[in-house]
PDB file of C-alpha atoms in Angstrom:
ATOM      1  CA  UNK A   1     109.566  66.055  80.403  1.00  0.00           C
ATOM      2  CA  UNK A   2     107.771  63.178  82.825  1.00  0.00           C
ATOM      3  CA  UNK A   3     110.261  60.420  83.164  1.00  0.00           C
ATOM      4  CA  UNK A   4     107.793  58.275  81.124  1.00  0.00           C
ATOM      5  CA  UNK A   5     108.779  60.823  78.154  1.00  0.00           C
ATOM      6  CA  UNK A   6     112.778  60.672  79.192  1.00  0.00           C
ATOM      7  CA  UNK A   7     112.477  56.911  79.018  1.00  0.00           C
ATOM      8  CA  UNK A   8     110.970  56.963  75.830  1.00  0.00           C
ATOM      9  CA  UNK A   9     113.941  59.103  74.171  1.00  0.00           C
ATOM     10  CA  UNK A  10     116.350  56.996  75.918  1.00  0.00           C
ATOM     11  CA  UNK A  11     117.327  60.056  78.008  1.00  0.00           C
ATOM     12  CA  UNK A  12     117.062  57.867  81.251  1.00  0.00           C
ATOM     13  CA  UNK A  13     116.321  54.208  82.493  1.00  0.00           C
ATOM     14  CA  UNK A  14     114.381  55.169  85.060  1.00  0.00           C
ATOM     15  CA  UNK A  15     110.232  56.131  84.653  1.00  0.00           C
ATOM     16  CA  UNK A  16     109.154  56.127  88.470  1.00  0.00           C
ATOM     17  CA  UNK A  17     108.043  59.478  90.256  1.00  0.00           C
ATOM     18  CA  UNK A  18     110.739  61.206  92.357  1.00  0.00           C
ATOM     19  CA  UNK A  19     108.038  62.010  94.349  1.00  0.00           C
ATOM     20  CA  UNK A  20     105.757  58.770  95.469  1.00  0.00           C
ATOM     21  CA  UNK A  21     107.953  56.395  93.487  1.00  0.00           C
ATOM     22  CA  UNK A  22     105.163  55.014  91.289  1.00  0.00           C
ATOM     23  CA  UNK A  23     106.695  52.997  88.543  1.00  0.00           C
ATOM     24  CA  UNK A  24     105.767  55.394  85.610  1.00  0.00           C
ATOM     25  CA  UNK A  25     105.382  59.166  85.699  1.00  0.00           C
ATOM     26  CA  UNK A  26     103.619  60.405  82.849  1.00  0.00           C
ATOM     27  CA  UNK A  27     101.669  63.212  82.317  1.00  0.00           C
ATOM     28  CA  UNK A  28      98.480  62.383  84.089  1.00  0.00           C
ATOM     29  CA  UNK A  29     100.324  60.877  86.927  1.00  0.00           C
ATOM     30  CA  UNK A  30     102.411  64.202  87.842  1.00  0.00           C
ATOM     31  CA  UNK A  31      99.060  66.569  87.323  1.00  0.00           C
ATOM     32  CA  UNK A  32      96.593  64.522  89.278  1.00  0.00           C
ATOM     33  CA  UNK A  33      97.487  60.834  90.172  1.00  0.00           C
ATOM     34  CA  UNK A  34     100.592  61.448  92.259  1.00  0.00           C
ATOM     35  CA  UNK A  35     100.517  61.752  96.039  1.00  0.00           C
ATOM     36  CA  UNK A  36     101.446  65.542  96.217  1.00  0.00           C
ATOM     37  CA  UNK A  37      98.922  66.350  93.324  1.00  0.00           C
ATOM     38  CA  UNK A  38      95.979  64.291  94.744  1.00  0.00           C
ATOM     39  CA  UNK A  39      96.661  66.437  97.989  1.00  0.00           C
ATOM     40  CA  UNK A  40      96.270  69.436  96.299  1.00  0.00           C
ATOM     41  CA  UNK A  41      93.122  68.669  94.397  1.00  0.00           C
ATOM     42  CA  UNK A  42      91.189  66.591  97.537  1.00  0.00           C
ATOM     43  CA  UNK A  43      90.904  70.115  99.095  1.00  0.00           C
ATOM     44  CA  UNK A  44      89.346  71.796  96.474  1.00  0.00           C
ATOM     45  CA  UNK A  45      86.422  68.823  95.571  1.00  0.00           C
ATOM     46  CA  UNK A  46      83.652  68.009  97.867  1.00  0.00           C
ATOM     47  CA  UNK A  47      83.731  64.247  98.600  1.00  0.00           C
ATOM     48  CA  UNK A  48      81.226  63.230  96.148  1.00  0.00           C
ATOM     49  CA  UNK A  49      83.257  64.384  93.171  1.00  0.00           C
ATOM     50  CA  UNK A  50      86.476  62.172  94.165  1.00  0.00           C
ATOM     51  CA  UNK A  51      85.562  59.236  91.909  1.00  0.00           C
ATOM     52  CA  UNK A  52      84.537  60.944  89.029  1.00  0.00           C
ATOM     53  CA  UNK A  53      87.683  63.093  89.308  1.00  0.00           C
ATOM     54  CA  UNK A  54      90.220  60.531  89.896  1.00  0.00           C
ATOM     55  CA  UNK A  55      88.992  57.714  88.114  1.00  0.00           C
ATOM     56  CA  UNK A  56      88.466  58.318  84.079  1.00  0.00           C
ATOM     57  CA  UNK A  57      91.996  58.725  81.331  1.00  0.00           C
ATOM     58  CA  UNK A  58      93.744  61.827  80.647  1.00  0.00           C
ATOM     59  CA  UNK A  59      91.788  63.177  77.955  1.00  0.00           C
ATOM     60  CA  UNK A  60      87.934  63.094  79.132  1.00  0.00           C
ATOM     61  CA  UNK A  61      89.250  63.670  82.343  1.00  0.00           C
ATOM     62  CA  UNK A  62      90.966  66.735  80.722  1.00  0.00           C
ATOM     63  CA  UNK A  63      88.352  67.985  78.603  1.00  0.00           C
ATOM     64  CA  UNK A  64      85.223  67.537  81.063  1.00  0.00           C
ATOM     65  CA  UNK A  65      87.056  70.019  83.330  1.00  0.00           C
ATOM     66  CA  UNK A  66      88.246  72.284  80.575  1.00  0.00           C
ATOM     67  CA  UNK A  67      84.376  72.582  79.380  1.00  0.00           C
ATOM     68  CA  UNK A  68      82.836  72.567  82.996  1.00  0.00           C
ATOM     69  CA  UNK A  69      80.582  75.519  83.405  1.00  0.00           C
ATOM     70  CA  UNK A  70      80.470  74.710  87.078  1.00  0.00           C
ATOM     71  CA  UNK A  71      81.338  77.934  89.693  1.00  0.00           C
ATOM     72  CA  UNK A  72      83.748  76.823  92.568  1.00  0.00           C
ATOM     73  CA  UNK A  73      81.849  77.239  95.422  1.00  0.00           C
ATOM     74  CA  UNK A  74      79.394  79.446  93.617  1.00  0.00           C
ATOM     75  CA  UNK A  75      82.387  82.128  93.247  1.00  0.00           C
ATOM     76  CA  UNK A  76      84.978  81.564  90.235  1.00  0.00           C
ATOM     77  CA  UNK A  77      84.485  79.610  87.089  1.00  0.00           C
ATOM     78  CA  UNK A  78      85.896  75.956  88.204  1.00  0.00           C
ATOM     79  CA  UNK A  79      87.936  76.082  85.077  1.00  0.00           C
ATOM     80  CA  UNK A  80      89.987  79.037  86.209  1.00  0.00           C
ATOM     81  CA  UNK A  81      90.471  77.093  89.123  1.00  0.00           C
ATOM     82  CA  UNK A  82      91.169  73.779  87.449  1.00  0.00           C
ATOM     83  CA  UNK A  83      93.802  75.743  84.879  1.00  0.00           C
ATOM     84  CA  UNK A  84      95.668  77.545  87.989  1.00  0.00           C
ATOM     85  CA  UNK A  85      95.676  74.285  90.199  1.00  0.00           C
ATOM     86  CA  UNK A  86      97.196  72.373  86.829  1.00  0.00           C
ATOM     87  CA  UNK A  87      99.873  74.676  85.981  1.00  0.00           C
ATOM     88  CA  UNK A  88     101.116  75.164  89.807  1.00  0.00           C
ATOM     89  CA  UNK A  89     101.350  71.619  89.807  1.00  0.00           C
ATOM     90  CA  UNK A  90     103.514  71.420  86.937  1.00  0.00           C
ATOM     91  CA  UNK A  91     105.659  74.310  88.142  1.00  0.00           C
ATOM     92  CA  UNK A  92     105.964  72.781  92.054  1.00  0.00           C
ATOM     93  CA  UNK A  93     106.742  69.441  90.178  1.00  0.00           C
ATOM     94  CA  UNK A  94     109.855  70.868  87.752  1.00  0.00           C
ATOM     95  CA  UNK A  95     110.749  73.267  90.833  1.00  0.00           C
ATOM     96  CA  UNK A  96     111.427  69.968  92.668  1.00  0.00           C
ATOM     97  CA  UNK A  97     112.786  68.368  89.595  1.00  0.00           C
ATOM     98  CA  UNK A  98     115.516  70.981  89.538  1.00  0.00           C
ATOM     99  CA  UNK A  99     116.022  72.580  92.925  1.00  0.00           C
ATOM    100  CA  UNK A 100     115.147  69.398  95.100  1.00  0.00           C
ATOM    101  CA  UNK A 101     112.618  70.632  96.977  1.00  0.00           C
ATOM    102  CA  UNK A 102     110.199  68.092  98.086  1.00  0.00           C
ATOM    103  CA  UNK A 103     107.259  69.797  99.704  1.00  0.00           C
ATOM    104  CA  UNK A 104     104.813  72.125  98.366  1.00  0.00           C
ATOM    105  CA  UNK A 105     104.463  75.925  99.184  1.00  0.00           C
ATOM    106  CA  UNK A 106     103.061  76.361 102.575  1.00  0.00           C
ATOM    107  CA  UNK A 107      99.883  77.673 101.713  1.00  0.00           C
ATOM    108  CA  UNK A 108      99.442  76.089  97.952  1.00  0.00           C
ATOM    109  CA  UNK A 109      95.356  76.466  98.316  1.00  0.00           C
ATOM    110  CA  UNK A 110      95.817  80.505  98.758  1.00  0.00           C
ATOM    111  CA  UNK A 111      98.451  81.147  96.117  1.00  0.00           C
ATOM    112  CA  UNK A 112      95.749  79.481  93.682  1.00  0.00           C
ATOM    113  CA  UNK A 113      92.924  81.143  94.807  1.00  0.00           C
ATOM    114  CA  UNK A 114      94.689  84.519  94.912  1.00  0.00           C
ATOM    115  CA  UNK A 115      95.834  83.985  91.108  1.00  0.00           C
ATOM    116  CA  UNK A 116      92.328  82.767  90.179  1.00  0.00           C
ATOM    117  CA  UNK A 117      90.978  85.968  91.964  1.00  0.00           C
ATOM    118  CA  UNK A 118      93.807  88.351  89.985  1.00  0.00           C
ATOM    119  CA  UNK A 119      92.860  86.471  86.752  1.00  0.00           C
ATOM    120  CA  UNK A 120      89.262  86.511  87.219  1.00  0.00           C
ATOM    121  CA  UNK A 121      89.265  90.266  88.098  1.00  0.00           C
ATOM    122  CA  UNK A 122      91.629  91.350  84.761  1.00  0.00           C
ATOM    123  CA  UNK A 123      88.956  89.403  82.748  1.00  0.00           C
ATOM    124  CA  UNK A 124      85.629  90.163  83.724  1.00  0.00           C
ATOM    125  CA  UNK A 125      86.386  93.963  83.290  1.00  0.00           C
ATOM    126  CA  UNK A 126      87.042  93.259  79.421  1.00  0.00           C
ATOM    127  CA  UNK A 127      84.778  90.229  78.590  1.00  0.00           C
ATOM    128  CA  UNK A 128      82.052  92.278  77.732  1.00  0.00           C
ATOM    129  CA  UNK A 129      82.478  95.097  75.583  1.00  0.00           C
ATOM    130  CA  UNK A 130      79.015  96.848  75.761  1.00  0.00           C
ATOM    131  CA  UNK A 131      78.480 100.228  75.207  1.00  0.00           C
ATOM    132  CA  UNK A 132      78.941 102.292  77.980  1.00  0.00           C
ATOM    133  CA  UNK A 133      77.586 105.439  79.631  1.00  0.00           C
ATOM    134  CA  UNK A 134      78.274 108.017  81.680  1.00  0.00           C
ATOM    135  CA  UNK A 135      77.070 108.213  85.318  1.00  0.00           C
ATOM    136  CA  UNK A 136      77.209 110.553  88.290  1.00  0.00           C
ATOM    137  CA  UNK A 137      78.175 108.490  91.620  1.00  0.00           C
ATOM    138  CA  UNK A 138      77.775 110.025  95.502  1.00  0.00           C
ATOM    139  CA  UNK A 139      78.062 108.489  98.823  1.00  0.00           C
ATOM    140  CA  UNK A 140      74.138 108.172  99.494  1.00  0.00           C
ATOM    141  CA  UNK A 141      72.535 108.694 102.756  1.00  0.00           C
ATOM    142  CA  UNK A 142      70.427 105.758 104.350  1.00  0.00           C
ATOM    143  CA  UNK A 143      67.684 104.945 106.338  1.00  0.00           C
ATOM    144  CA  UNK A 144      67.483 107.017 109.598  1.00  0.00           C
ATOM    145  CA  UNK A 145      67.714 103.761 111.834  1.00  0.00           C
ATOM    146  CA  UNK A 146      70.224 102.141 110.506  1.00  0.00           C
ATOM    147  CA  UNK A 147      74.299 102.665 110.812  1.00  0.00           C
ATOM    148  CA  UNK A 148      76.474 102.527 107.038  1.00  0.00           C
ATOM    149  CA  UNK A 149      79.828 100.833 106.972  1.00  0.00           C
ATOM    150  CA  UNK A 150      81.757 101.710 104.386  1.00  0.00           C
ATOM    151  CA  UNK A 151      85.100  99.344 104.216  1.00  0.00           C
ATOM    152  CA  UNK A 152      88.041  99.290 101.652  1.00  0.00           C
ATOM    153  CA  UNK A 153      91.231  97.272 100.918  1.00  0.00           C
ATOM    154  CA  UNK A 154      94.602  98.457  99.946  1.00  0.00           C
ATOM    155  CA  UNK A 155      97.355  96.917  98.219  1.00  0.00           C
ATOM    156  CA  UNK A 156     100.855  99.160  96.655  1.00  0.00           C
ATOM    157  CA  UNK A 157     101.587  97.304  93.666  1.00  0.00           C
ATOM    158  CA  UNK A 158     105.369  97.612  94.036  1.00  0.00           C
ATOM    159  CA  UNK A 159     105.913  96.370  97.414  1.00  0.00           C
ATOM    160  CA  UNK A 160     102.807  94.369  98.099  1.00  0.00           C
ATOM    161  CA  UNK A 161     102.036  96.490 101.185  1.00  0.00           C
ATOM    162  CA  UNK A 162      98.453  95.674 102.324  1.00  0.00           C
ATOM    163  CA  UNK A 163      95.994  97.556 104.487  1.00  0.00           C
ATOM    164  CA  UNK A 164      92.301  98.306 105.223  1.00  0.00           C
ATOM    165  CA  UNK A 165      90.093 100.989 106.495  1.00  0.00           C
ATOM    166  CA  UNK A 166      86.554 102.266 107.200  1.00  0.00           C
ATOM    167  CA  UNK A 167      84.067 104.307 108.914  1.00  0.00           C
ATOM    168  CA  UNK A 168      80.733 104.501 110.400  1.00  0.00           C
ATOM    169  CA  UNK A 169      78.220 107.046 109.472  1.00  0.00           C
ATOM    170  CA  UNK A 170      74.786 107.846 110.060  1.00  0.00           C
ATOM    171  CA  UNK A 171      71.928 109.159 107.739  1.00  0.00           C
ATOM    172  CA  UNK A 172      73.271 112.530 107.431  1.00  0.00           C
ATOM    173  CA  UNK A 173      76.663 111.481 107.061  1.00  0.00           C
ATOM    174  CA  UNK A 174      77.729 112.212 111.203  1.00  0.00           C
ATOM    175  CA  UNK A 175      81.127 110.448 112.123  1.00  0.00           C
ATOM    176  CA  UNK A 176      80.206 107.060 114.298  1.00  0.00           C
ATOM    177  CA  UNK A 177      83.808 105.847 113.979  1.00  0.00           C
ATOM    178  CA  UNK A 178      86.613 104.573 111.695  1.00  0.00           C
ATOM    179  CA  UNK A 179      89.558 102.038 111.866  1.00  0.00           C
ATOM    180  CA  UNK A 180      92.731 102.110 109.778  1.00  0.00           C
ATOM    181  CA  UNK A 181      94.665  98.723 110.323  1.00  0.00           C
ATOM    182  CA  UNK A 182      98.584  97.813 108.246  1.00  0.00           C
ATOM    183  CA  UNK A 183      98.434  94.044 107.326  1.00  0.00           C
ATOM    184  CA  UNK A 184     101.863  93.498 105.918  1.00  0.00           C
ATOM    185  CA  UNK A 185     102.195  92.105 102.477  1.00  0.00           C
ATOM    186  CA  UNK A 186      99.821  89.716 100.679  1.00  0.00           C
ATOM    187  CA  UNK A 187      97.309  90.038  97.884  1.00  0.00           C
ATOM    188  CA  UNK A 188      94.423  92.497  97.924  1.00  0.00           C
ATOM    189  CA  UNK A 189      91.717  89.983  98.398  1.00  0.00           C
ATOM    190  CA  UNK A 190      92.941  89.238 101.942  1.00  0.00           C
ATOM    191  CA  UNK A 191      93.256  93.578 102.328  1.00  0.00           C
ATOM    192  CA  UNK A 192      89.672  93.369 101.714  1.00  0.00           C
ATOM    193  CA  UNK A 193      87.991  90.263 103.860  1.00  0.00           C
ATOM    194  CA  UNK A 194      90.316  91.608 106.656  1.00  0.00           C
ATOM    195  CA  UNK A 195      89.151  95.081 106.327  1.00  0.00           C
ATOM    196  CA  UNK A 196      85.303  93.849 106.706  1.00  0.00           C
ATOM    197  CA  UNK A 197      86.370  91.799 109.842  1.00  0.00           C
ATOM    198  CA  UNK A 198      87.523  94.753 111.616  1.00  0.00           C
ATOM    199  CA  UNK A 199      84.602  97.144 110.479  1.00  0.00           C
ATOM    200  CA  UNK A 200      82.214  94.457 112.288  1.00  0.00           C
ATOM    201  CA  UNK A 201      84.147  94.493 115.048  1.00  0.00           C
ATOM    202  CA  UNK A 202      84.333  98.096 115.159  1.00  0.00           C
ATOM    203  CA  UNK A 203      80.033  98.250 114.665  1.00  0.00           C
ATOM    204  CA  UNK A 204      79.616  95.217 117.212  1.00  0.00           C
ATOM    205  CA  UNK A 205      82.188  97.807 119.706  1.00  0.00           C
ATOM    206  CA  UNK A 206      79.837 100.356 119.137  1.00  0.00           C
ATOM    207  CA  UNK A 207      76.629  98.565 120.408  1.00  0.00           C
ATOM    208  CA  UNK A 208      75.080  99.064 116.238  1.00  0.00           C
ATOM    209  CA  UNK A 209      72.601  97.037 115.498  1.00  0.00           C
ATOM    210  CA  UNK A 210      71.319  97.641 111.935  1.00  0.00           C
ATOM    211  CA  UNK A 211      74.157  97.946 109.763  1.00  0.00           C
ATOM    212  CA  UNK A 212      74.260  98.453 106.068  1.00  0.00           C
ATOM    213  CA  UNK A 213      77.622  97.577 104.874  1.00  0.00           C
ATOM    214  CA  UNK A 214      78.788  98.755 101.251  1.00  0.00           C
ATOM    215  CA  UNK A 215      82.354  97.466  99.605  1.00  0.00           C
ATOM    216  CA  UNK A 216      83.873  98.271  96.171  1.00  0.00           C
ATOM    217  CA  UNK A 217      85.227  94.783  96.193  1.00  0.00           C
ATOM    218  CA  UNK A 218      82.576  92.890  94.166  1.00  0.00           C
ATOM    219  CA  UNK A 219      84.562  89.509  94.096  1.00  0.00           C
ATOM    220  CA  UNK A 220      84.485  89.883  98.692  1.00  0.00           C
ATOM    221  CA  UNK A 221      80.572  90.702  98.135  1.00  0.00           C
ATOM    222  CA  UNK A 222      79.918  87.633  96.334  1.00  0.00           C
ATOM    223  CA  UNK A 223      82.374  85.185  98.827  1.00  0.00           C
ATOM    224  CA  UNK A 224      80.251  86.427 101.834  1.00  0.00           C
ATOM    225  CA  UNK A 225      76.640  86.397 100.184  1.00  0.00           C
ATOM    226  CA  UNK A 226      77.672  82.830  98.587  1.00  0.00           C
ATOM    227  CA  UNK A 227      74.865  80.100 100.022  1.00  0.00           C
ATOM    228  CA  UNK A 228      77.265  77.247  99.184  1.00  0.00           C
ATOM    229  CA  UNK A 229      79.806  75.550 101.949  1.00  0.00           C
ATOM    230  CA  UNK A 230      83.164  77.201 101.773  1.00  0.00           C
ATOM    231  CA  UNK A 231      85.196  75.098 104.340  1.00  0.00           C
ATOM    232  CA  UNK A 232      87.659  74.197 101.686  1.00  0.00           C
ATOM    233  CA  UNK A 233      88.303  78.088 100.920  1.00  0.00           C
ATOM    234  CA  UNK A 234      91.610  79.336 102.147  1.00  0.00           C
ATOM    235  CA  UNK A 235      89.602  82.093 104.161  1.00  0.00           C
ATOM    236  CA  UNK A 236      86.964  79.613 105.525  1.00  0.00           C
ATOM    237  CA  UNK A 237      87.876  80.726 108.983  1.00  0.00           C
ATOM    238  CA  UNK A 238      87.366  84.242 108.354  1.00  0.00           C
ATOM    239  CA  UNK A 239      83.835  83.786 106.443  1.00  0.00           C
ATOM    240  CA  UNK A 240      82.753  81.515 109.739  1.00  0.00           C
ATOM    241  CA  UNK A 241      83.852  84.763 111.852  1.00  0.00           C
ATOM    242  CA  UNK A 242      81.826  86.774 109.923  1.00  0.00           C
ATOM    243  CA  UNK A 243      78.426  84.482 110.525  1.00  0.00           C
ATOM    244  CA  UNK A 244      79.170  84.537 114.235  1.00  0.00           C
ATOM    245  CA  UNK A 245      79.638  88.397 113.992  1.00  0.00           C
ATOM    246  CA  UNK A 246      76.126  88.877 112.091  1.00  0.00           C
ATOM    247  CA  UNK A 247      74.535  87.029 114.828  1.00  0.00           C
ATOM    248  CA  UNK A 248      75.825  89.710 117.515  1.00  0.00           C
ATOM    249  CA  UNK A 249      73.825  92.023 115.141  1.00  0.00           C
ATOM    250  CA  UNK A 250      70.051  92.388 114.355  1.00  0.00           C
ATOM    251  CA  UNK A 251      70.132  92.658 110.902  1.00  0.00           C
ATOM    252  CA  UNK A 252      73.014  93.521 108.633  1.00  0.00           C
ATOM    253  CA  UNK A 253      73.019  93.791 104.797  1.00  0.00           C
ATOM    254  CA  UNK A 254      76.382  93.701 102.184  1.00  0.00           C
ATOM    255  CA  UNK A 255      76.030  95.382  99.007  1.00  0.00           C
ATOM    256  CA  UNK A 256      78.345  96.002  96.303  1.00  0.00           C
ATOM    257  CA  UNK A 257      78.864  99.617  95.083  1.00  0.00           C
ATOM    258  CA  UNK A 258      81.325 101.431  92.570  1.00  0.00           C
ATOM    259  CA  UNK A 259      84.740 103.416  94.343  1.00  0.00           C
ATOM    260  CA  UNK A 260      82.952 106.516  93.284  1.00  0.00           C
ATOM    261  CA  UNK A 261      80.755 106.061  96.514  1.00  0.00           C
ATOM    262  CA  UNK A 262      83.805 104.518  98.843  1.00  0.00           C
ATOM    263  CA  UNK A 263      86.508 107.312  98.461  1.00  0.00           C
ATOM    264  CA  UNK A 264      86.240 108.074 102.136  1.00  0.00           C
ATOM    265  CA  UNK A 265      87.166 104.085 103.213  1.00  0.00           C
ATOM    266  CA  UNK A 266      89.896 104.255 100.168  1.00  0.00           C
ATOM    267  CA  UNK A 267      91.148 107.217 102.024  1.00  0.00           C
ATOM    268  CA  UNK A 268      91.761 105.315 105.314  1.00  0.00           C
ATOM    269  CA  UNK A 269      93.097 102.084 103.704  1.00  0.00           C
ATOM    270  CA  UNK A 270      95.659 104.111 101.974  1.00  0.00           C
ATOM    271  CA  UNK A 271      96.628 105.866 105.658  1.00  0.00           C
ATOM    272  CA  UNK A 272      97.336 102.403 107.004  1.00  0.00           C
ATOM    273  CA  UNK A 273     100.625 102.131 104.813  1.00  0.00           C
ATOM    274  CA  UNK A 274     101.709 105.096 107.145  1.00  0.00           C
ATOM    275  CA  UNK A 275     100.845 102.723 110.307  1.00  0.00           C
ATOM    276  CA  UNK A 276     103.052 100.028 112.273  1.00  0.00           C
ATOM    277  CA  UNK A 277     101.706  96.505 112.281  1.00  0.00           C
ATOM    278  CA  UNK A 278      98.478  97.534 114.249  1.00  0.00           C
ATOM    279  CA  UNK A 279      94.870  97.982 114.213  1.00  0.00           C
ATOM    280  CA  UNK A 280      93.928 101.708 115.206  1.00  0.00           C
ATOM    281  CA  UNK A 281      89.967 102.499 116.123  1.00  0.00           C
ATOM    282  CA  UNK A 282      89.103 106.241 115.790  1.00  0.00           C
ATOM    283  CA  UNK A 283      86.768 108.030 117.428  1.00  0.00           C
ATOM    284  CA  UNK A 284      87.503 110.972 115.257  1.00  0.00           C
ATOM    285  CA  UNK A 285      87.646 111.716 111.638  1.00  0.00           C
ATOM    286  CA  UNK A 286      91.488 111.993 110.511  1.00  0.00           C
ATOM    287  CA  UNK A 287      92.079 115.035 109.000  1.00  0.00           C
ATOM    288  CA  UNK A 288      93.505 113.411 105.825  1.00  0.00           C
ATOM    289  CA  UNK A 289      89.342 112.458 105.057  1.00  0.00           C
ATOM    290  CA  UNK A 290      89.299 116.799 104.497  1.00  0.00           C
ATOM    291  CA  UNK A 291      87.316 117.292 101.583  1.00  0.00           C
ATOM    292  CA  UNK A 292      86.451 114.207 100.733  1.00  0.00           C
ATOM    293  CA  UNK A 293      83.991 113.577 103.897  1.00  0.00           C
ATOM    294  CA  UNK A 294      82.547 116.759 103.531  1.00  0.00           C
ATOM    295  CA  UNK A 295      81.652 116.214  99.823  1.00  0.00           C
ATOM    296  CA  UNK A 296      80.309 112.937 101.000  1.00  0.00           C
ATOM    297  CA  UNK A 297      77.912 114.923 103.357  1.00  0.00           C
ATOM    298  CA  UNK A 298      76.987 116.930 100.758  1.00  0.00           C
ATOM    299  CA  UNK A 299      76.262 114.410  98.133  1.00  0.00           C
ATOM    300  CA  UNK A 300      78.806 115.688  95.511  1.00  0.00           C
ATOM    301  CA  UNK A 301      78.516 113.827  92.619  1.00  0.00           C
ATOM    302  CA  UNK A 302      81.657 111.899  90.486  1.00  0.00           C
ATOM    303  CA  UNK A 303      81.537 110.753  86.962  1.00  0.00           C
ATOM    304  CA  UNK A 304      81.821 107.073  85.889  1.00  0.00           C
ATOM    305  CA  UNK A 305      81.453 105.488  82.758  1.00  0.00           C
ATOM    306  CA  UNK A 306      79.155 102.164  83.929  1.00  0.00           C
TER     307      UNK A 306
END
């Protein structure tokens, strides 16, 4: 309960906020107006939204956000970001009450965005129950004067270990280089984003000028292709690095593909679990690729319901 509720129920004589000292800690204060909450919301909002967001009463504030159709920086529905931020603020406030922890977690924005990503990924696959049909998919050759970078991230569910891997091939499937990187423990979105970073670094080091990038993470591709400012996004620094790296290439295109077209990169990403916390750039294809690499070159197809 809020302290205002506790006073009404005669469980306390002090209705003030233990964070900020404000005289009346009601639900709106906890979830929006407290200094801790304001600090968090301000990192999600653009300045032009501040007055509308912070100056309305509780019910219209709640309903306008829950009924919003806006996309947060063109990526996730704002309603998802709002609900998870709301929930975490309540959770962290209760943690403060019961354990005396006065500070927010070290990276609160990242925690919320990762939670939204996991929810969005789970929901996105079930919201449309249209009839699917089987397609056969394979790694596809591309234009002869371009090179193709396939990249993927991977995460072990139990341990939380993450890694990434990728490889560059020409239009007939000949190996031009690859990489494997162990990234410690975190979420899959971070693995996908760092995988692209090291893939671009590999391509630039090889002197590639025209590059086609393929990834099976639709969320990562949406982030990269977002034309709006992402300066408050927890991975904004990494996204800015991509744009700087684009300038070192004559032309680069990023496409989303299904996993059946990305088995080689997936194999390298899983190989990372056996490596130390370091990036390995590979001049030759490792033995673990085996038949996957050959199948890709021959155009062997794999079925998928689409």
